[in-house]
CSV table of C-alpha atoms and ligand atoms in Angstrom, one decimal:
chain,number,residue,atom,x,y,z
A,77,MET,CA,82.8,239.5,147.1
A,78,THR,CA,79.1,238.8,146.7
A,79,THR,CA,77.6,236.0,144.6
A,80,ILE,CA,74.2,236.6,143.0
A,81,ARG,CA,71.9,233.7,143.3
A,82,ASP,CA,68.6,234.7,141.8
A,83,ASP,CA,67.2,231.7,140.0
A,84,CYS,CA,66.2,228.6,142.0
A,85,GLU,CA,68.9,226.3,140.6
A,86,ASN,CA,71.7,228.5,141.8
A,87,ARG,CA,70.2,228.8,145.2
A,88,ILE,CA,70.6,225.0,145.9
A,89,PRO,CA,74.1,224.2,147.2
A,90,PRO,CA,75.9,221.2,145.7
A,91,GLY,CA,74.5,217.8,146.7
A,92,GLN,CA,71.3,219.2,148.1
A,93,GLN,CA,67.6,218.6,146.9
A,94,LEU,CA,64.4,220.4,147.8
A,95,VAL,CA,61.9,218.7,150.1
A,96,ALA,CA,58.4,218.5,148.8
A,97,PRO,CA,56.4,221.6,149.7
A,98,GLY,CA,55.0,221.6,153.2
A,99,LYS,CA,57.2,218.6,154.3
A,100,TRP,CA,59.6,220.1,156.8
A,101,PRO,CA,61.3,217.0,158.3
A,102,VAL,CA,62.1,216.7,162.0
A,103,ILE,CA,65.7,215.7,162.4
A,104,GLY,CA,67.4,214.5,165.5
A,105,GLU,CA,65.7,215.1,168.8
A,106,ARG,CA,61.9,215.5,168.6
A,107,LEU,CA,61.3,217.0,172.0
A,108,PRO,CA,63.2,219.0,174.6
A,109,ALA,CA,63.9,217.9,178.1
A,110,ASP,CA,61.3,219.2,180.6
A,111,PRO,CA,58.9,220.6,177.9
A,112,ASN,CA,56.6,222.0,180.5
A,113,LYS,CA,59.1,224.0,182.4
A,114,PRO,CA,58.8,227.8,181.6
A,115,TRP,CA,61.3,229.0,179.0
A,116,SER,CA,64.0,231.5,179.5
A,117,LEU,CA,67.2,232.5,177.8
A,118,GLN,CA,70.5,233.0,179.7
A,119,ILE,CA,73.5,234.8,178.4
A,120,ASN,CA,76.7,234.3,180.3
A,121,GLY,CA,80.4,233.4,180.0
A,122,GLU,CA,82.8,236.1,178.8
A,123,VAL,CA,80.4,239.0,179.2
A,124,GLY,CA,80.4,242.1,181.5
A,125,ASN,CA,76.7,241.9,182.2
A,126,PRO,CA,75.3,238.3,182.2
A,127,PHE,CA,71.5,238.2,182.2
A,128,SER,CA,68.5,236.1,181.7
A,129,LEU,CA,65.3,236.8,179.8
A,130,SER,CA,61.9,235.1,180.1
A,131,LEU,CA,60.2,234.1,176.8
A,132,GLU,CA,57.9,237.1,177.2
A,133,GLU,CA,60.8,239.5,177.7
A,134,LEU,CA,62.6,238.1,174.7
A,135,ARG,CA,59.5,238.6,172.6
A,136,SER,CA,59.1,242.2,173.7
A,137,LEU,CA,62.6,243.2,172.5
A,138,PRO,CA,62.9,244.7,168.9
A,139,GLN,CA,62.2,242.0,166.4
A,140,THR,CA,64.1,241.3,163.2
A,141,LYS,CA,62.6,239.3,160.3
A,142,ARG,CA,64.8,237.4,157.9
A,143,THR,CA,64.0,235.2,154.9
A,144,MET,CA,66.5,232.6,154.1
A,145,ASP,CA,67.1,229.1,152.8
A,146,ILE,CA,67.9,226.1,155.1
A,147,HIS,CA,70.2,223.2,154.2
A,148,CYS,CA,70.5,220.0,156.2
A,149,VAL,CA,73.7,218.1,156.1
A,150,THR,CA,71.6,215.0,155.1
A,151,ARG,CA,71.0,216.7,151.7
A,152,TRP,CA,67.6,218.3,152.0
A,153,SER,CA,67.0,222.0,151.6
A,154,MET,CA,64.0,224.4,151.9
A,155,LEU,CA,63.8,227.9,150.4
A,156,ASP,CA,62.4,231.1,151.6
A,157,MET,CA,61.7,230.4,155.3
A,158,THR,CA,60.9,233.6,157.2
A,159,PHE,CA,62.2,233.6,160.8
A,160,SER,CA,61.7,236.3,163.3
A,161,GLY,CA,63.2,237.0,166.6
A,162,VAL,CA,66.0,239.0,168.2
A,163,LEU,CA,69.4,239.4,166.5
A,164,LEU,CA,72.2,237.8,168.5
A,165,GLU,CA,74.2,241.0,168.0
A,166,ASP,CA,71.6,243.0,169.9
A,167,LEU,CA,71.7,240.6,172.8
A,168,LEU,CA,75.5,240.7,172.8
A,169,THR,CA,75.5,244.5,172.9
A,170,LYS,CA,73.3,244.4,176.0
A,171,ALA,CA,75.5,241.8,177.6
A,172,GLY,CA,78.8,243.6,176.9
A,173,VAL,CA,81.1,241.1,175.3
A,174,LYS,CA,84.5,241.0,176.9
A,175,SER,CA,87.5,241.6,174.6
A,176,ASN,CA,88.9,238.0,175.2
A,177,ALA,CA,85.6,236.3,173.9
A,178,ARG,CA,86.2,234.6,170.6
A,179,PHE,CA,83.5,231.9,170.3
A,180,VAL,CA,79.9,231.6,171.1
A,181,SER,CA,78.2,228.4,172.2
A,182,PHE,CA,74.5,227.8,171.9
A,183,LEU,CA,73.1,225.3,174.4
A,184,ALA,CA,69.8,223.5,174.2
A,185,ARG,CA,67.5,222.2,176.9
A,186,SER,CA,68.1,218.7,175.7
A,187,LYS,CA,68.4,215.2,177.3
A,188,GLN,CA,71.6,214.6,175.3
A,189,ASN,CA,73.0,218.1,176.0
A,190,HIS,CA,72.8,219.3,172.4
A,191,ALA,CA,74.8,222.4,171.7
A,192,THR,CA,76.7,224.0,168.8
A,193,SER,CA,79.2,226.8,168.4
A,194,LEU,CA,80.5,229.4,166.0
A,195,ASP,CA,83.3,231.8,166.1
A,196,LEU,CA,82.0,235.1,167.3
A,197,GLU,CA,82.8,237.1,164.2
A,198,THR,CA,81.0,234.6,161.9
A,199,ALA,CA,78.0,234.4,164.2
A,200,ILE,CA,77.6,238.2,164.0
A,201,ASP,CA,78.4,238.5,160.3
A,202,LEU,CA,75.8,235.8,159.5
A,203,LYS,CA,73.2,237.8,161.4
A,204,THR,CA,72.4,234.9,163.7
A,205,LEU,CA,68.8,235.2,164.9
A,206,ILE,CA,67.4,234.1,168.2
A,207,ALA,CA,64.1,233.1,166.6
A,208,THR,CA,60.7,232.5,168.1
A,209,GLU,CA,58.6,232.6,164.9
A,210,VAL,CA,58.7,230.9,161.5
A,211,ASN,CA,56.5,232.1,158.6
A,212,GLY,CA,54.5,234.2,161.0
A,213,GLU,CA,53.7,231.5,163.6
A,214,PRO,CA,55.4,230.5,166.8
A,215,ILE,CA,58.0,227.8,166.0
A,216,ASP,CA,56.5,224.3,166.7
A,217,ILE,CA,58.1,222.5,169.6
A,218,SER,CA,59.3,219.7,167.2
A,219,HIS,CA,61.2,222.3,165.2
A,220,GLY,CA,62.8,223.8,168.3
A,221,GLY,CA,60.2,226.2,169.6
A,222,PRO,CA,59.7,228.3,171.6
A,223,ILE,CA,63.3,229.5,171.1
A,224,ARG,CA,65.8,228.4,168.5
A,225,ASN,CA,68.9,230.0,167.1
A,226,ILE,CA,69.0,230.3,163.3
A,227,VAL,CA,72.2,230.6,161.4
A,228,GLU,CA,71.9,231.3,157.7
A,229,MET,CA,74.5,229.9,155.2
A,230,ARG,CA,75.5,227.0,157.4
A,231,TYR,CA,74.2,223.4,157.6
A,232,PHE,CA,71.2,223.3,159.9
A,233,TYR,CA,73.0,221.5,162.8
A,234,LYS,CA,74.4,225.0,163.6
A,235,SER,CA,70.8,226.0,164.5
A,236,VAL,CA,70.0,224.3,167.8
A,237,LYS,CA,66.4,223.6,168.8
A,238,TRP,CA,65.2,224.7,172.3
A,239,LEU,CA,67.9,227.2,172.9
A,240,GLU,CA,68.2,228.2,176.6
A,241,LYS,CA,71.7,229.4,177.0
A,242,ILE,CA,74.2,231.5,175.0
A,243,GLU,CA,77.7,231.3,176.4
A,244,LEU,CA,80.7,233.4,175.3
A,245,LEU,CA,84.0,231.5,175.3
A,246,THR,CA,87.7,232.2,174.9
A,247,GLU,CA,88.3,228.8,173.3
A,248,ASP,CA,86.0,226.8,171.0
A,249,ARG,CA,83.9,224.0,172.5
A,250,LEU,CA,82.7,221.5,169.8
A,251,GLY,CA,78.9,221.0,169.6
A,252,PHE,CA,77.0,217.7,169.8
A,253,TRP,CA,77.0,216.7,166.1
A,254,GLU,CA,80.5,218.1,165.6
A,255,ALA,CA,81.9,216.0,168.5
A,256,GLU,CA,79.7,212.9,168.2
A,257,SER,CA,79.2,212.5,164.5
A,258,GLY,CA,82.2,214.2,163.0
A,259,TYR,CA,80.2,216.9,161.3
A,260,HIS,CA,82.4,219.7,160.1
A,261,ASN,CA,82.9,222.7,162.4
A,262,GLN,CA,82.6,225.3,159.6
A,263,ALA,CA,79.6,223.7,158.0
A,264,ASP,CA,79.4,225.9,154.9
A,265,PRO,CA,77.0,224.2,152.4
A,266,TRP,CA,78.4,226.1,149.4
A,267,LYS,CA,81.8,224.5,150.2
A,268,GLU,CA,80.1,221.1,151.1
A,269,GLN,CA,81.8,221.1,154.5
A,270,ARG,CA,79.8,218.1,155.8
A,271,TYR,CA,82.4,216.1,157.7
A,272,MET,CA,85.8,216.5,159.3
A,273,ALA,CA,88.7,214.4,157.9
A,274,PRO,CA,88.3,210.7,158.6
A,275,THR,CA,89.7,209.5,161.9
A,276,ILE,CA,90.5,206.0,160.6
A,277,ASP,CA,93.8,205.6,158.8
A,278,ARG,CA,94.3,203.7,155.5
A,279,ARG,CA,96.1,200.7,157.0
A,280,THR,CA,93.5,200.1,159.7
A,281,SER,CA,90.7,200.3,157.1
A,282,LEU,CA,92.4,197.9,154.7
A,283,LYS,CA,92.8,195.3,157.5
A,284,LEU,CA,89.2,195.7,158.5
A,285,ILE,CA,88.1,195.3,154.9
A,286,GLU,CA,89.9,192.0,154.8
A,287,THR,CA,88.1,190.7,157.9
A,288,ARG,CA,84.7,191.7,156.4
A,289,ASN,CA,83.5,192.5,159.9
A,290,PHE,CA,82.5,196.1,160.6
A,291,SER,CA,79.9,195.3,163.3
A,292,ASN,CA,79.6,197.9,166.1
A,293,GLN,CA,82.6,199.9,165.0
A,294,ASN,CA,82.9,203.6,164.3
A,295,LEU,CA,84.2,203.9,160.7
A,296,ARG,CA,83.0,207.3,159.7
A,297,SER,CA,84.1,208.3,156.2
A,298,ILE,CA,85.9,205.0,155.6
A,299,ASP,CA,87.0,204.5,152.0
A,300,ALA,CA,85.7,201.0,151.1
A,301,SER,CA,85.1,201.7,147.4
A,302,GLN,CA,85.7,199.2,144.6
A,303,ARG,CA,86.1,196.2,147.0
A,304,ASN,CA,84.7,192.8,147.4
A,305,LEU,CA,82.7,192.9,150.6
A,306,ALA,CA,80.0,190.4,149.8
A,307,ARG,CA,78.3,189.2,153.0
A,308,LEU,CA,79.9,191.9,155.1
A,309,ASN,CA,78.8,192.0,158.7
A,310,ALA,CA,78.1,195.7,159.4
A,311,ILE,CA,75.4,195.2,162.1
A,312,GLU,CA,75.1,198.4,164.2
A,313,ALA,CA,78.2,199.9,162.6
A,314,SER,CA,78.7,203.7,162.4
A,315,LEU,CA,79.4,204.4,158.8
A,316,ARG,CA,78.4,208.0,158.1
A,317,ASP,CA,79.8,209.3,154.8
A,318,ALA,CA,81.4,205.9,154.1
A,319,ASP,CA,82.4,205.3,150.5
A,320,PHE,CA,81.1,202.0,149.1
A,321,SER,CA,81.1,203.2,145.5
A,322,GLY,CA,81.4,200.2,143.1
A,323,THR,CA,81.7,197.7,146.0
A,324,ASP,CA,80.2,194.2,146.0
A,325,LEU,CA,78.0,194.2,149.1
A,326,SER,CA,75.7,191.4,148.1
A,327,GLY,CA,74.1,189.8,151.1
A,328,ALA,CA,75.8,192.3,153.5
A,329,ASP,CA,74.0,192.9,156.8
A,330,PHE,CA,73.7,196.6,157.8
A,331,THR,CA,70.9,196.0,160.4
A,332,ASN,CA,70.7,199.1,162.6
A,333,ALA,CA,73.8,200.7,161.0
A,334,ASN,CA,74.2,204.4,160.7
A,335,LEU,CA,74.8,205.0,157.0
A,336,SER,CA,73.8,208.6,156.7
A,337,ASN,CA,75.3,210.3,153.7
A,338,ALA,CA,77.0,207.0,152.7
A,339,HIS,CA,78.0,206.6,149.0
A,340,PHE,CA,76.6,203.4,147.3
A,341,HIS,CA,77.0,204.7,143.8
A,342,ASN,CA,77.1,201.6,141.5
A,343,ALA,CA,77.4,199.2,144.5
A,344,ASN,CA,76.0,195.7,144.4
A,345,LEU,CA,73.5,195.6,147.3
A,346,SER,CA,71.5,192.7,146.0
A,347,ASN,CA,70.0,190.8,149.0
A,348,ALA,CA,71.6,193.2,151.4
A,349,ILE,CA,69.9,193.8,154.7
A,350,LEU,CA,69.3,197.5,155.5
A,351,VAL,CA,66.7,196.9,158.2
A,352,ASP,CA,66.3,199.8,160.6
A,353,ALA,CA,69.4,201.5,159.1
A,354,ASP,CA,69.8,205.3,159.1
A,355,LEU,CA,70.2,206.0,155.4
A,356,GLU,CA,69.5,209.8,155.5
A,357,GLY,CA,71.2,211.5,152.6
A,358,ALA,CA,72.7,208.2,151.2
A,359,ASP,CA,73.3,207.9,147.5
A,360,PHE,CA,72.1,204.7,145.8
A,361,SER,CA,72.4,205.9,142.2
A,362,GLY,CA,73.4,203.0,139.9
A,363,ALA,CA,73.3,200.5,142.8
A,364,ASP,CA,71.8,197.0,142.4
A,365,LEU,CA,69.0,196.8,145.0
A,366,ARG,CA,67.3,193.7,143.9
A,367,GLY,CA,66.3,191.6,146.9
A,368,ALA,CA,67.5,194.2,149.4
A,369,ASN,CA,65.5,194.8,152.5
A,370,PHE,CA,64.8,198.4,153.6
A,371,SER,CA,62.2,197.7,156.3
A,372,GLY,CA,62.3,200.3,159.0
A,373,ALA,CA,65.1,202.3,157.4
A,374,SER,CA,65.1,206.1,157.4
A,375,LEU,CA,65.4,207.5,153.9
A,376,ILE,CA,65.0,211.3,154.3
A,377,GLY,CA,67.3,212.9,151.8
A,378,ALA,CA,68.3,209.6,150.1
A,379,SER,CA,68.6,209.4,146.4
A,380,PHE,CA,68.1,206.5,144.0
A,381,PHE,CA,69.0,208.3,140.7
A,382,THR,CA,71.1,211.2,139.6
A,383,ARG,CA,71.6,212.9,136.3
A,384,ARG,CA,75.2,212.8,135.1
A,385,GLN,CA,75.7,215.0,132.0
A,386,GLY,CA,72.0,214.6,131.3
A,387,ILE,CA,72.0,210.8,131.5
A,388,ILE,CA,69.9,209.2,134.3
A,389,VAL,CA,71.9,206.9,136.5
A,390,GLY,CA,69.3,204.9,138.4
A,391,ALA,CA,69.3,202.1,141.0
A,392,LYS,CA,68.2,198.7,139.9
A,393,ILE,CA,65.0,198.2,141.8
A,394,ASP,CA,62.2,195.6,141.2
A,395,ARG,CA,59.5,193.8,143.1
A,396,THR,CA,62.0,191.8,145.1
A,397,THR,CA,63.3,195.1,146.7
A,398,GLN,CA,61.6,195.5,150.0
A,399,PHE,CA,60.5,199.1,150.3
A,400,PRO,CA,57.5,199.4,152.6
A,401,PRO,CA,55.4,202.5,151.6
A,402,SER,CA,56.0,204.2,155.0
A,403,VAL,CA,59.8,203.9,154.4
A,404,ILE,CA,59.8,205.6,151.0
A,405,ALA,CA,57.2,208.2,151.9
A,406,PRO,CA,59.7,210.9,153.0
A,407,LEU,CA,61.7,210.8,149.8
A,408,PHE,CA,62.1,213.9,147.6
A,409,SER,CA,59.2,213.9,145.1
A,410,GLU,CA,61.3,213.1,142.1
A,411,GLN,CA,63.1,210.3,143.9
A,412,LEU,CA,59.8,208.8,145.1
A,413,HIS,CA,58.5,208.9,141.5
A,414,TYR,CA,61.6,207.0,140.3
A,415,VAL,CA,61.3,204.4,143.0
A,416,ASN,CA,57.5,203.9,142.5
A,417,ASN,CA,58.0,203.5,138.8
A,418,ALA,CA,60.7,200.9,139.3
A,419,LEU,CA,58.5,198.9,141.8
A,420,GLU,CA,55.6,198.6,139.3
B,709,LIG,N1,68.5,220.4,170.4
B,709,LIG,C1,68.7,220.0,169.1
B,709,LIG,N2,68.9,220.8,168.1
B,709,LIG,C2,69.2,220.3,166.9
B,709,LIG,C3,69.2,219.0,166.6
B,709,LIG,C4,68.9,218.1,167.7
B,709,LIG,O1,68.8,216.8,167.5
B,709,LIG,N3,68.7,218.6,168.9
B,709,LIG,N4,69.4,218.5,165.3
B,709,LIG,C5,70.1,219.4,164.4
B,709,LIG,C6,70.1,219.0,163.0
B,709,LIG,S1,71.2,217.9,162.5
B,709,LIG,C7,69.2,219.6,162.1
B,709,LIG,S2,69.2,219.2,160.5
B,709,LIG,C8,68.2,220.5,162.6
B,709,LIG,C9,66.8,219.9,162.2
B,709,LIG,O2,65.8,220.8,162.6
B,709,LIG,P1,64.3,220.4,162.3
B,709,LIG,O3,64.0,219.2,163.1
B,709,LIG,O4,63.5,221.6,162.8
B,709,LIG,O5,64.2,220.2,160.8
B,709,LIG,O6,68.2,220.8,164.0
B,709,LIG,C10,69.5,220.8,164.5
B,709,LIG,N5,69.4,221.2,165.9
B,710,LIG,MO1,71.1,217.9,160.0
């Protein structure tokens, strides 16, 4: 079955927004390990003929050009990016994949050993590209150049920067974001497969909610909606995808917390401290943000209003909300407009 997505609206998966033109954000690591060491690409694991290619050799193989849209799990998308490089399938044909290989792992030259994986069939069906160019230029090092794998139709964490090894496996091996941050292993943006199921059970979360102390704990995807958590201590807590919809968080302290993709719809965050917090992709629509402090926070992909059945549901923002200009600069243009209007 094929879906036709011709107009722009239908090309943006649910919960995503377009970045302002020319503002491709750098997400995660900004540089590889050993940036000055010459680059090569190794293919090994369950293959009959493991081999290694220098960057020049990779570039001299037949090149494939593909234009596609990219979608980050923290809710930003970019349309019509043209990548060129070598099809994974072509490299695999050369390597002679053994019949017991079922997964493919893409490993980066990275200080934190970044990697990701796909099942082999999906990787080939999606025409995974081992890319060296984007929009006619070599890929910038901050975006994973000189070699990056590019997987269309999956959240962008399936495309590792600074690719240096492709390993064929009989069993899956979870990648960095999948293992460390609970990102979904399928990662289909059209199905909004952002996170795996929560690891914290209902009883444990209810107990924690009673103590109002989340500091330093890993509570990914916790359901803390419609609660009274005024003055919550959540310093350095890991709260990706947490649901705080409708919750009283007045005076809560989220200093240095990871709140990426957290849901604060209609929450009371008056006088809350969000200093240095990761708020990428977080939803503040309808939240009370008066007196809240966002100094040093990261707001790529965050939203402060949504339209529900044509009605604008916006955050309450005024001059007491601390939004330094550099903090709001990376917002989507419509969102920035809303925030700036509210601050006047
Ligand atoms: N080596 C490496 N690859 C990575 C990451 C990373 O931190 N290190 N981040 C992933 C994530 S979550 C995203 S959204 C994209 C971001 O790519 P960009 O910085 O070029 O926008 O790279 C993916 N690949
Ligand atoms: Mo991402």
